[in-house]
Short mmCIF file of C-alpha atoms in Angstrom, two decimals:
data_model
loop_
_atom_site.label_atom_id
_atom_site.label_comp_id
_atom_site.label_asym_id
_atom_site.label_seq_id
_atom_site.Cartn_x
_atom_site.Cartn_y
_atom_site.Cartn_z
CA MET K 1 44.68 25.57 -12.69
CA SER K 2 41.40 23.95 -13.78
CA LYS K 3 41.27 20.85 -16.04
CA VAL K 4 39.89 22.98 -18.91
CA ALA K 5 42.61 25.64 -18.50
CA LYS K 6 45.33 22.97 -18.47
CA ALA K 7 43.92 21.40 -21.62
CA ALA K 8 43.76 24.85 -23.33
CA VAL K 9 47.38 25.64 -22.39
CA GLY K 10 48.54 22.20 -23.52
CA LEU K 11 46.77 22.65 -26.86
CA MET K 12 48.32 26.16 -27.28
CA ALA K 13 51.79 24.64 -26.75
CA ALA K 14 51.06 21.81 -29.22
CA THR K 15 49.75 24.32 -31.75
CA LEU K 16 52.90 26.44 -31.40
CA VAL K 17 55.12 23.35 -32.12
CA ALA K 18 52.97 22.47 -35.16
CA LYS K 19 53.10 26.07 -36.48
CA ILE K 20 56.88 26.32 -36.11
CA LEU K 21 57.24 23.08 -38.12
CA GLY K 22 54.81 24.41 -40.71
CA PHE K 23 56.91 27.49 -41.07
CA GLY K 24 60.03 25.25 -41.35
CA ARG K 25 58.29 23.35 -44.15
CA GLU K 26 57.81 26.68 -46.09
CA LEU K 27 61.45 27.60 -45.52
CA ALA K 28 62.60 24.14 -46.71
CA LEU K 29 60.57 24.46 -49.93
CA ALA K 30 61.79 28.02 -50.54
CA SER K 31 65.37 26.97 -49.97
CA ALA K 32 65.17 23.90 -52.21
CA TYR K 33 63.11 25.23 -55.12
CA GLY K 34 62.72 29.01 -54.65
CA ALA K 35 60.02 30.61 -56.72
CA SER K 36 59.97 28.05 -59.54
CA GLY K 37 57.57 25.95 -61.55
CA VAL K 38 58.19 22.99 -59.23
CA SER K 39 57.30 24.98 -56.08
CA ASP K 40 54.21 26.46 -57.84
CA ALA K 41 53.06 23.01 -58.92
CA PHE K 42 53.64 21.51 -55.44
CA LEU K 43 51.79 24.34 -53.61
CA VAL K 44 48.81 24.09 -55.94
CA ALA K 45 48.73 20.29 -55.61
CA MET K 46 48.80 20.57 -51.79
CA ASN K 47 45.99 23.14 -51.86
CA ILE K 48 43.57 20.99 -53.93
CA PRO K 49 42.87 18.22 -51.34
CA ALA K 50 42.79 20.84 -48.58
CA VAL K 51 40.12 22.88 -50.44
CA ILE K 52 38.09 19.78 -51.33
CA PHE K 53 37.98 18.29 -47.82
CA THR K 54 39.07 20.74 -45.15
CA ALA K 55 35.67 22.48 -45.02
CA ILE K 56 33.85 19.15 -45.09
CA GLY K 57 36.16 17.71 -42.43
CA THR K 58 35.69 20.68 -40.12
CA SER K 59 31.92 20.41 -40.59
CA LEU K 60 32.00 16.69 -39.84
CA GLY K 61 33.88 17.22 -36.54
CA THR K 62 31.57 20.08 -35.58
CA ALA K 63 28.41 17.99 -36.14
CA PHE K 64 29.90 14.73 -34.74
CA ILE K 65 30.76 15.98 -31.19
CA PRO K 66 27.29 17.03 -29.88
CA LEU K 67 25.64 13.91 -31.40
CA TYR K 68 28.30 11.62 -29.96
CA CYS K 69 27.69 13.19 -26.51
CA GLU K 70 23.93 12.68 -26.92
CA VAL K 71 24.27 8.99 -27.94
CA ASN K 72 26.78 8.35 -25.11
CA ALA K 73 24.57 10.04 -22.47
CA ASN K 74 21.37 8.22 -23.58
CA LYS K 75 22.61 4.81 -24.81
CA GLY K 76 26.11 4.32 -23.38
CA GLU K 77 29.63 3.72 -24.57
CA LYS K 78 28.83 0.72 -26.79
CA ALA K 79 26.24 2.65 -28.84
CA SER K 80 28.48 5.73 -29.13
CA ASN K 81 31.33 3.55 -30.43
CA LYS K 82 28.89 2.05 -32.99
CA PHE K 83 27.90 5.56 -34.05
CA THR K 84 31.57 6.50 -34.43
CA ASN K 85 32.29 3.51 -36.66
CA ASN K 86 29.21 4.23 -38.78
CA VAL K 87 30.40 7.78 -39.47
CA PHE K 88 33.99 6.63 -39.91
CA ASN K 89 33.21 3.96 -42.53
CA ILE K 90 30.80 6.16 -44.54
CA VAL K 91 33.38 8.94 -44.63
CA VAL K 92 36.05 6.49 -45.85
CA ILE K 93 33.78 5.26 -48.67
CA ILE K 94 32.93 8.84 -49.75
CA CYS K 95 36.58 9.82 -49.67
CA LEU K 96 37.63 6.79 -51.79
CA LEU K 97 35.00 7.72 -54.35
CA LEU K 98 36.23 11.32 -54.40
CA SER K 99 39.83 10.08 -54.77
CA ALA K 100 38.83 7.92 -57.77
CA ILE K 101 37.00 10.80 -59.44
CA GLY K 102 39.93 13.09 -58.65
CA ALA K 103 42.49 10.68 -60.14
CA ILE K 104 40.44 10.40 -63.35
CA PHE K 105 39.79 14.13 -63.84
CA THR K 106 43.06 15.50 -62.39
CA PRO K 107 44.06 17.65 -65.40
CA GLN K 108 40.65 19.39 -65.42
CA ILE K 109 40.81 19.94 -61.67
CA VAL K 110 44.32 21.42 -61.82
CA LYS K 111 43.17 23.77 -64.61
CA ILE K 112 40.46 25.10 -62.32
CA PHE K 113 42.96 25.92 -59.58
CA ALA K 114 45.82 27.06 -61.81
CA VAL K 115 44.46 28.48 -65.09
CA GLY K 116 47.85 29.77 -66.26
CA PHE K 117 49.81 26.47 -65.80
CA GLU K 118 51.24 24.91 -68.94
CA GLY K 119 54.11 22.74 -70.15
CA GLU K 120 56.29 21.05 -67.53
CA THR K 121 54.68 23.00 -64.63
CA LEU K 122 51.24 21.69 -65.67
CA ARG K 123 52.57 18.14 -66.00
CA LEU K 124 54.17 18.27 -62.54
CA ALA K 125 51.01 19.75 -61.00
CA VAL K 126 48.86 17.00 -62.50
CA TYR K 127 51.23 14.25 -61.27
CA PHE K 128 51.60 15.81 -57.77
CA THR K 129 47.80 16.26 -57.41
CA ARG K 130 47.02 12.70 -58.65
CA VAL K 131 49.33 11.26 -55.95
CA MET K 132 48.15 13.55 -53.14
CA ILE K 133 44.46 13.10 -53.88
CA LEU K 134 44.83 9.44 -52.96
CA GLY K 135 45.26 10.67 -49.39
CA LEU K 136 41.66 12.03 -49.06
CA ALA K 137 40.60 8.88 -47.15
CA PHE K 138 43.42 9.41 -44.57
CA LEU K 139 42.33 13.09 -44.32
CA GLY K 140 38.75 12.07 -43.62
CA MET K 141 39.76 9.46 -41.01
CA SER K 142 42.05 12.01 -39.31
CA TYR K 143 39.17 14.45 -38.82
CA ILE K 144 36.96 11.78 -37.27
CA MET K 145 39.74 10.64 -34.90
CA MET K 146 40.46 14.23 -33.99
CA ALA K 147 36.81 14.83 -33.03
CA TYR K 148 36.68 11.53 -31.11
CA LEU K 149 39.81 12.44 -29.07
CA GLN K 150 38.50 15.94 -28.36
CA VAL K 151 35.22 14.58 -27.01
CA LYS K 152 37.30 12.23 -24.85
CA GLU K 153 39.18 15.32 -23.48
CA ASN K 154 42.48 14.61 -25.27
CA PHE K 155 43.36 17.81 -27.03
CA ILE K 156 47.16 17.74 -27.21
CA ILE K 157 47.34 14.77 -29.67
CA PRO K 158 45.00 16.46 -32.22
CA GLY K 159 47.00 19.64 -31.79
CA LEU K 160 50.20 17.74 -32.60
CA MET K 161 48.64 15.97 -35.61
CA PRO K 162 50.37 18.21 -38.18
CA VAL K 163 53.85 17.41 -36.70
CA PRO K 164 54.45 14.05 -38.42
CA TYR K 165 52.84 15.46 -41.57
CA ASN K 166 55.24 18.39 -41.74
CA ILE K 167 58.29 16.30 -40.81
CA LEU K 168 57.53 13.93 -43.72
CA ILE K 169 57.12 16.80 -46.19
CA ILE K 170 60.37 18.44 -45.05
CA THR K 171 62.12 15.08 -45.49
CA SER K 172 60.65 14.51 -48.89
CA ILE K 173 61.72 18.03 -49.99
CA ILE K 174 65.35 17.38 -48.90
CA ILE K 175 65.46 13.92 -50.58
CA SER K 176 63.75 15.17 -53.79
CA VAL K 177 66.46 17.72 -54.37
CA LYS K 178 69.09 14.93 -54.52
CA ILE K 179 67.02 12.41 -56.46
CA SER K 180 63.95 13.80 -58.29
CA PRO K 181 61.10 16.39 -57.74
CA TYR K 182 58.68 13.54 -58.49
CA LEU K 183 59.29 12.25 -54.94
CA LEU K 184 57.72 15.36 -53.41
CA PRO K 185 54.04 14.26 -53.36
CA TRP K 186 54.82 10.83 -51.90
CA GLY K 187 56.17 12.39 -48.75
CA THR K 188 52.94 14.37 -48.45
CA LEU K 189 50.83 11.21 -49.02
CA ILE K 190 52.70 9.32 -46.30
CA GLY K 191 52.40 12.38 -44.08
CA LEU K 192 48.56 12.37 -44.56
CA SER K 193 48.45 8.69 -43.56
CA LEU K 194 50.57 9.39 -40.47
CA GLN K 195 48.13 12.07 -39.35
CA PHE K 196 45.55 9.28 -38.89
CA LEU K 197 47.96 6.63 -37.58
CA PHE K 198 49.45 9.07 -35.10
CA GLN K 199 46.03 9.55 -33.46
CA LEU K 200 44.72 5.99 -33.69
CA PRO K 201 46.59 4.43 -30.68
CA PHE K 202 45.46 7.28 -28.40
CA ALA K 203 41.85 6.93 -29.61
CA MET K 204 42.04 3.16 -28.90
CA LYS K 205 43.44 3.92 -25.44
CA LYS K 206 40.32 6.09 -24.81
CA GLY K 207 38.07 3.18 -25.77
CA TYR K 208 37.66 3.35 -29.53
CA ARG K 209 37.28 -0.10 -31.21
CA TYR K 210 36.94 -0.37 -34.99
CA LYS K 211 34.09 -2.44 -36.49
CA SER K 212 33.05 -2.71 -40.12
CA TYR K 213 29.53 -1.38 -39.48
CA ILE K 214 27.37 0.80 -41.81
CA ASP K 215 23.81 1.93 -41.28
CA VAL K 216 22.71 4.72 -43.63
CA LYS K 217 19.22 4.73 -41.96
CA ASP K 218 20.62 5.60 -38.50
CA GLU K 219 18.59 8.57 -37.11
CA HIS K 220 21.70 10.19 -35.60
CA LEU K 221 23.53 10.01 -38.90
CA LYS K 222 20.58 11.74 -40.64
CA ARG K 223 20.57 14.48 -38.01
CA MET K 224 24.33 14.84 -38.44
CA LEU K 225 23.84 15.50 -42.16
CA TRP K 226 21.24 18.15 -41.36
CA LEU K 227 23.68 19.83 -38.93
CA ILE K 228 26.58 19.67 -41.41
CA ALA K 229 24.88 21.61 -44.26
CA PRO K 230 24.57 24.98 -42.42
CA VAL K 231 28.16 24.66 -41.12
CA LEU K 232 29.37 24.12 -44.70
CA ILE K 233 27.44 27.22 -45.85
CA GLY K 234 29.03 29.17 -42.97
CA VAL K 235 32.53 28.12 -44.04
CA ALA K 236 31.63 29.05 -47.65
CA VAL K 237 30.52 32.46 -46.44
CA ASN K 238 33.96 33.16 -44.91
CA GLN K 239 35.61 32.03 -48.19
CA ILE K 240 33.37 34.38 -50.18
CA ASN K 241 34.35 37.23 -47.93
CA THR K 242 38.09 36.51 -48.60
CA ILE K 243 37.49 36.20 -52.33
CA VAL K 244 35.59 39.51 -52.48
CA ASP K 245 38.26 41.26 -50.42
CA ARG K 246 41.01 40.09 -52.73
CA THR K 247 39.05 40.80 -55.88
CA ILE K 248 38.48 44.44 -54.80
CA ALA K 249 42.08 44.70 -53.62
CA SER K 250 43.24 43.72 -57.10
CA THR K 251 41.66 47.00 -58.36
CA LEU K 252 43.73 49.00 -55.91
CA VAL K 253 47.43 49.93 -55.98
CA GLU K 254 50.00 47.22 -56.67
CA GLY K 255 50.78 45.10 -53.59
CA SER K 256 47.33 45.51 -51.94
CA ILE K 257 46.56 41.73 -52.17
CA SER K 258 49.91 40.81 -50.63
CA ALA K 259 49.47 43.43 -47.82
CA LEU K 260 46.08 41.95 -46.96
CA ASN K 261 47.45 38.41 -47.08
CA TYR K 262 50.40 39.16 -44.72
CA ALA K 263 48.11 41.04 -42.25
CA THR K 264 45.63 38.14 -42.35
CA LYS K 265 48.44 35.64 -41.62
CA LEU K 266 49.37 37.57 -38.45
CA ASN K 267 45.70 37.65 -37.35
CA GLN K 268 45.35 33.94 -38.07
CA PHE K 269 48.36 33.17 -35.96
CA VAL K 270 46.68 34.71 -32.92
CA MET K 271 43.41 32.84 -33.83
CA GLY K 272 45.19 29.53 -34.15
CA MET K 273 47.24 29.92 -31.01
CA PHE K 274 44.59 31.17 -28.58
CA ILE K 275 41.02 31.27 -29.90
CA VAL K 276 40.94 27.89 -31.74
CA SER K 277 42.73 26.26 -28.76
CA ILE K 278 40.11 27.56 -26.31
CA SER K 279 37.11 26.76 -28.50
CA SER K 280 38.45 23.28 -29.25
CA VAL K 281 38.67 22.48 -25.54
CA VAL K 282 35.33 24.17 -24.55
CA TYR K 283 33.20 22.75 -27.36
CA PRO K 284 33.11 19.08 -26.20
CA MET K 285 32.48 20.23 -22.67
CA LEU K 286 29.54 22.45 -23.74
CA SER K 287 28.15 19.57 -25.79
CA LYS K 288 28.25 17.23 -22.77
CA LEU K 289 26.60 19.80 -20.53
CA SER K 290 23.91 20.41 -23.12
CA SER K 291 23.19 16.67 -23.53
CA GLU K 292 22.97 16.38 -19.71
CA ASN K 293 20.68 19.48 -19.59
CA ASN K 294 22.99 21.12 -16.97
CA LYS K 295 21.93 24.67 -17.64
CA GLU K 296 23.71 26.35 -14.75
CA GLN K 297 27.11 24.88 -15.53
CA PHE K 298 26.47 25.43 -19.25
CA ASN K 299 25.95 29.20 -18.63
CA LYS K 300 28.99 29.42 -16.37
CA SER K 301 31.10 27.79 -19.11
CA ILE K 302 29.90 30.39 -21.66
CA ILE K 303 30.83 33.29 -19.32
CA THR K 304 34.29 31.78 -18.55
CA SER K 305 35.02 31.13 -22.25
CA VAL K 306 33.92 34.54 -23.48
CA ASN K 307 35.75 36.38 -20.69
CA THR K 308 38.92 34.33 -21.18
CA VAL K 309 38.94 35.18 -24.90
CA THR K 310 38.26 38.86 -24.12
CA LEU K 311 41.06 38.86 -21.56
CA LEU K 312 43.53 37.47 -24.05
CA VAL K 313 42.49 39.14 -27.29
CA ILE K 314 41.92 42.77 -26.23
CA PRO K 315 45.62 43.40 -25.20
CA ILE K 316 46.86 41.63 -28.34
CA SER K 317 44.43 43.70 -30.48
CA ILE K 318 45.44 47.04 -28.87
CA GLY K 319 49.10 46.05 -29.10
CA ALA K 320 48.80 45.23 -32.83
CA ILE K 321 47.07 48.61 -33.45
CA ILE K 322 49.73 50.78 -31.68
CA LEU K 323 52.75 48.73 -32.78
CA ALA K 324 51.63 47.58 -36.23
CA ASN K 325 54.50 49.25 -38.12
CA PRO K 326 57.42 47.98 -35.95
CA ILE K 327 55.89 44.48 -35.81
CA VAL K 328 55.53 44.18 -39.58
CA LYS K 329 58.91 45.79 -40.17
CA LEU K 330 60.72 43.33 -37.84
CA LEU K 331 58.95 40.24 -39.28
CA PHE K 332 58.89 41.03 -43.02
CA GLN K 333 61.06 44.00 -44.13
CA ARG K 334 63.94 42.46 -45.96
CA GLY K 335 64.83 41.65 -49.56
CA GLU K 336 61.99 42.75 -51.89
CA PHE K 337 59.71 43.56 -48.96
CA ASP K 338 60.49 47.33 -48.67
CA ALA K 339 59.25 50.26 -46.52
CA ARG K 340 56.24 50.76 -48.79
CA ALA K 341 55.16 47.15 -48.35
CA THR K 342 55.66 47.46 -44.58
CA HIS K 343 53.44 50.54 -44.43
CA MET K 344 50.66 48.93 -46.49
CA THR K 345 50.71 45.72 -44.38
CA ALA K 346 50.82 47.72 -41.18
CA VAL K 347 47.74 49.70 -42.24
CA ALA K 348 45.81 46.48 -43.05
CA LEU K 349 46.94 44.92 -39.71
CA THR K 350 45.80 48.00 -37.77
CA PHE K 351 42.27 47.95 -39.20
CA TYR K 352 42.01 44.14 -39.04
CA SER K 353 43.00 44.28 -35.38
CA ILE K 354 40.08 46.54 -34.52
CA GLY K 355 37.79 43.57 -35.13
CA MET K 356 40.03 40.91 -33.56
CA ILE K 357 37.72 40.50 -30.57
CA GLY K 358 34.92 39.98 -33.09
CA TYR K 359 36.74 37.13 -34.85
CA GLY K 360 37.56 35.48 -31.52
CA LEU K 361 34.10 35.71 -29.94
CA ARG K 362 32.42 34.69 -33.20
CA ASP K 363 34.26 31.35 -33.07
CA ILE K 364 33.35 30.76 -29.37
CA LEU K 365 29.70 31.79 -29.79
CA GLY K 366 29.44 29.65 -32.89
CA LYS K 367 30.55 26.61 -30.87
CA VAL K 368 27.96 27.45 -28.19
CA PHE K 369 25.18 27.24 -30.82
CA TYR K 370 26.64 24.05 -32.33
CA SER K 371 26.77 22.43 -28.86
CA ILE K 372 22.98 22.85 -28.57
CA GLN K 373 22.70 21.43 -32.13
CA ASP K 374 21.75 24.76 -33.70
CA THR K 375 23.86 25.28 -36.79
CA LYS K 376 21.34 27.55 -38.60
CA THR K 377 21.70 30.67 -36.38
CA PRO K 378 25.49 31.06 -36.96
CA MET K 379 24.87 30.44 -40.66
CA ILE K 380 22.14 33.09 -40.93
CA ASN K 381 24.19 35.65 -38.97
CA GLY K 382 27.19 34.78 -41.09
CA VAL K 383 25.27 35.48 -44.30
CA ILE K 384 24.11 38.87 -42.91
CA ALA K 385 27.70 39.74 -41.93
CA MET K 386 28.90 38.75 -45.42
CA ILE K 387 26.33 41.11 -47.07
CA LEU K 388 27.39 43.87 -44.68
CA ASN K 389 31.08 43.26 -45.40
CA ILE K 390 30.63 43.40 -49.18
CA THR K 391 28.49 46.55 -48.90
CA LEU K 392 31.02 48.30 -46.68
CA ASN K 393 33.88 47.18 -48.93
CA ILE K 394 32.24 48.93 -51.89
CA LEU K 395 31.35 52.05 -49.89
CA PHE K 396 34.80 52.52 -48.28
CA VAL K 397 36.72 51.90 -51.51
CA LYS K 398 34.45 53.76 -53.92
CA PHE K 399 33.32 56.72 -51.82
CA THR K 400 36.18 57.34 -49.34
CA ASN K 401 39.94 57.58 -49.45
CA MET K 402 40.39 54.58 -47.16
CA GLN K 403 41.18 52.14 -50.01
CA LEU K 404 43.19 49.25 -48.45
CA ALA K 405 42.31 50.32 -44.90
CA GLY K 406 38.67 50.31 -45.91
CA LEU K 407 38.74 46.63 -46.87
CA ALA K 408 40.19 45.62 -43.56
CA PHE K 409 37.96 47.98 -41.61
CA ALA K 410 34.85 46.56 -43.34
CA THR K 411 35.90 43.05 -42.25
CA SER K 412 36.30 44.27 -38.63
CA ILE K 413 32.97 46.07 -38.57
CA SER K 414 31.15 42.98 -39.96
CA ALA K 415 32.82 40.74 -37.34
CA LEU K 416 31.81 43.04 -34.49
CA PHE K 417 28.29 43.28 -35.90
CA THR K 418 28.16 39.45 -36.09
CA ILE K 419 28.98 38.95 -32.42
CA THR K 420 26.33 41.51 -31.43
CA LEU K 421 23.77 39.50 -33.43
CA LEU K 422 25.00 36.17 -31.97
CA PHE K 423 24.74 37.51 -28.35
CA ILE K 424 21.18 38.69 -29.04
CA SER K 425 20.24 35.38 -30.71
CA LEU K 426 21.79 33.39 -27.85
CA LYS K 427 19.78 35.25 -25.28
CA ARG K 428 16.57 34.56 -27.22
CA LYS K 429 17.55 30.91 -27.58
CA ILE K 430 18.56 30.00 -23.97
CA GLY K 431 17.50 33.00 -21.93
CA SER K 432 19.74 35.00 -19.62
CA PHE K 433 23.28 33.53 -19.52
CA GLY K 434 25.32 36.17 -17.66
CA GLY K 435 25.49 39.07 -20.07
CA LYS K 436 26.24 41.57 -17.30
CA SER K 437 29.26 39.58 -16.14
CA ILE K 438 30.52 39.41 -19.75
CA ALA K 439 30.00 43.18 -20.28
CA LEU K 440 31.81 43.99 -16.97
CA GLY K 441 34.74 41.69 -17.89
CA MET K 442 34.98 43.44 -21.26
CA ILE K 443 34.99 46.92 -19.71
CA LYS K 444 37.72 45.91 -17.23
CA SER K 445 39.82 44.45 -20.02
CA LEU K 446 39.40 47.56 -22.15
CA ILE K 447 40.44 49.89 -19.31
CA SER K 448 43.49 47.72 -18.60
CA GLY K 449 44.23 47.64 -22.33
CA ILE K 450 44.16 51.43 -22.65
CA ILE K 451 46.53 51.80 -19.65
CA MET K 452 48.78 49.20 -21.24
CA ALA K 453 48.74 51.06 -24.57
CA VAL K 454 49.85 54.38 -23.02
CA VAL K 455 52.75 52.74 -21.11
CA THR K 456 53.76 50.55 -24.10
CA LEU K 457 53.85 53.40 -26.57
CA PHE K 458 55.78 55.66 -24.17
CA THR K 459 58.28 52.82 -23.49
CA TYR K 460 58.69 52.07 -27.23
CA ASN K 461 59.22 55.72 -28.26
CA THR K 462 61.65 56.34 -25.42
CA MET K 463 63.73 53.23 -26.09
CA ALA K 464 63.74 53.84 -29.86
CA ASN K 465 65.21 57.31 -29.30
CA LEU K 466 67.80 55.95 -26.84
CA ILE K 467 68.91 52.79 -28.61
CA GLY K 468 68.49 53.81 -32.25
CA SER K 469 67.74 51.77 -35.44
CA GLY K 470 69.00 48.45 -36.75
CA PHE K 471 67.41 44.95 -36.72
CA ILE K 472 68.80 43.83 -33.31
CA LYS K 473 68.14 47.23 -31.68
CA GLU K 474 64.61 47.42 -33.02
CA ALA K 475 63.93 43.83 -31.91
CA ILE K 476 65.15 44.59 -28.38
CA THR K 477 63.02 47.74 -28.28
CA LEU K 478 59.88 45.93 -29.42
CA VAL K 479 60.37 42.90 -27.10
CA ILE K 480 61.01 45.08 -24.01
CA SER K 481 58.07 47.36 -24.81
CA VAL K 482 55.75 44.39 -25.28
CA ALA K 483 57.02 42.76 -22.05
CA ILE K 484 56.48 45.89 -19.99
CA GLY K 485 53.03 46.37 -21.59
CA ALA K 486 52.05 42.79 -20.69
CA ILE K 487 53.17 43.36 -17.08
CA VAL K 488 51.14 46.59 -16.84
CA TYR K 489 48.10 44.83 -18.31
CA GLY K 490 48.50 41.94 -15.85
CA ILE K 491 48.72 44.29 -12.86
CA SER K 492 45.73 46.29 -14.08
CA ILE K 493 43.42 43.30 -14.44
CA ILE K 494 44.50 42.05 -10.97
CA ILE K 495 43.72 45.45 -9.42
CA LEU K 496 40.34 45.60 -11.28
CA LYS K 497 39.60 42.10 -9.92
CA VAL K 498 38.74 40.32 -13.18
CA ASP K 499 37.10 37.05 -12.12
CA GLU K 500 39.09 34.71 -14.37
CA VAL K 501 42.39 36.15 -13.06
CA ASN K 502 41.22 35.82 -9.46
CA ILE K 503 40.41 32.10 -10.05
CA ILE K 504 43.97 31.50 -11.33
CA LEU K 505 45.51 33.47 -8.43
CA ASP K 506 43.42 31.57 -5.85
CA LYS K 507 44.62 28.20 -7.37
CA VAL K 508 48.24 29.38 -7.18
CA ARG K 509 47.82 30.48 -3.54
CA GLU K 510 46.25 27.06 -2.70
CA LYS K 511 49.26 25.19 -4.17
CA LEU K 512 51.79 27.45 -2.46
CA ASN K 513 50.05 27.02 0.90
CA LYS K 514 50.04 23.19 0.48
CA ARG K 515 53.75 23.27 -0.20
#
């Protein structure tokens, strides 16, 4: 297995651990406080620093990596460390200023995020937010360290970054039940600091040395600010799409917003596990190759990244389409989540899954443009896709009977349209980069996916008739059907000689022969 593949697999494993702990955090809060004013206040308070800084932090990391690679390639390790400290110190100062402003105007900020809060719930939300907003500096430092470690080819530690954070929050939830709810935000604040402190020793091991250095006139810092702006707009575009979807969903039948939300969470799990892991590993590598002007290897990396995402996402997408109802039923249908809610969520999941390949490749192609320090093209294409999404939302909801399905389908169409634009733009930007190889890989994956779908659906229906209903029986039916489908897909792509699979098989044969 190649170094890049090992890093991607390691990051996927780290992400899975982090997501399990994140789910445990939600369970702990639900168990301790249920659906109460305390839990509402805590969730809103946690969301405020995230909304304020997550987009900025993501943009910082995106702009930092290619410029670090450029400085390191042209001026050496000492200059790149100086650049890192310059960015680091300026981010800390900005975050401290934001924290001070946030602490002063906390009641007004909370009112923006939770208009309906009043009485004790409002007081708790203000207190929780005032404490948590002090952690903005730690949040900023964490993003810089994460980008630094990624450029140094350490991906597992950034992937595990949420682990100490979630452990501290779970601990504070348990303690707060016995002592006081006012302890809740302090666990989160300590958790935010641990995200940074957890990464720092590994960054120092890779060569990072802190120095109190600031140079606002640095040319690379100015270029970084120019790169950040379009990325921020791109993030805002995605947020606008989500807001529009939910606004229109609020005009449909009751439960439409929840159905969209649950279906989105399932899609985001796939994105977080596979796509983000691959793009996080590939991005620093592409940035280095771009700074070294290694066009041949750069193009090969694009082909491998795109084909790998296609290979992983197409079977998941097809599987989600044909098994949407049993998947949603198994995961969510209990308590107040009834058969109607299952059907609505399954419909949304089906139509979201049509565009899953679009969401995945959009992230990868965006990173390709960022690696060559072009943040404007993804932003422009993102704005076009947003306009298309909003237009289709209105058309599908107002002039067809698709309703909820129409909202999800519009998102899928706009995502597929975006990657088409990005492929065209990339060819114009860098010339031919292996489009035929990518198209062939996609066709082979689609053929294998269709064969898998037929076998999986036949297996599921046969087993469901034989075994019957009930949670355990349905879980067994679903797991066995998915496993058989995965085996069929694997055999199909081997028979069709998909390049990325052949590379893995050759590596396995080499190791077996050595042994």
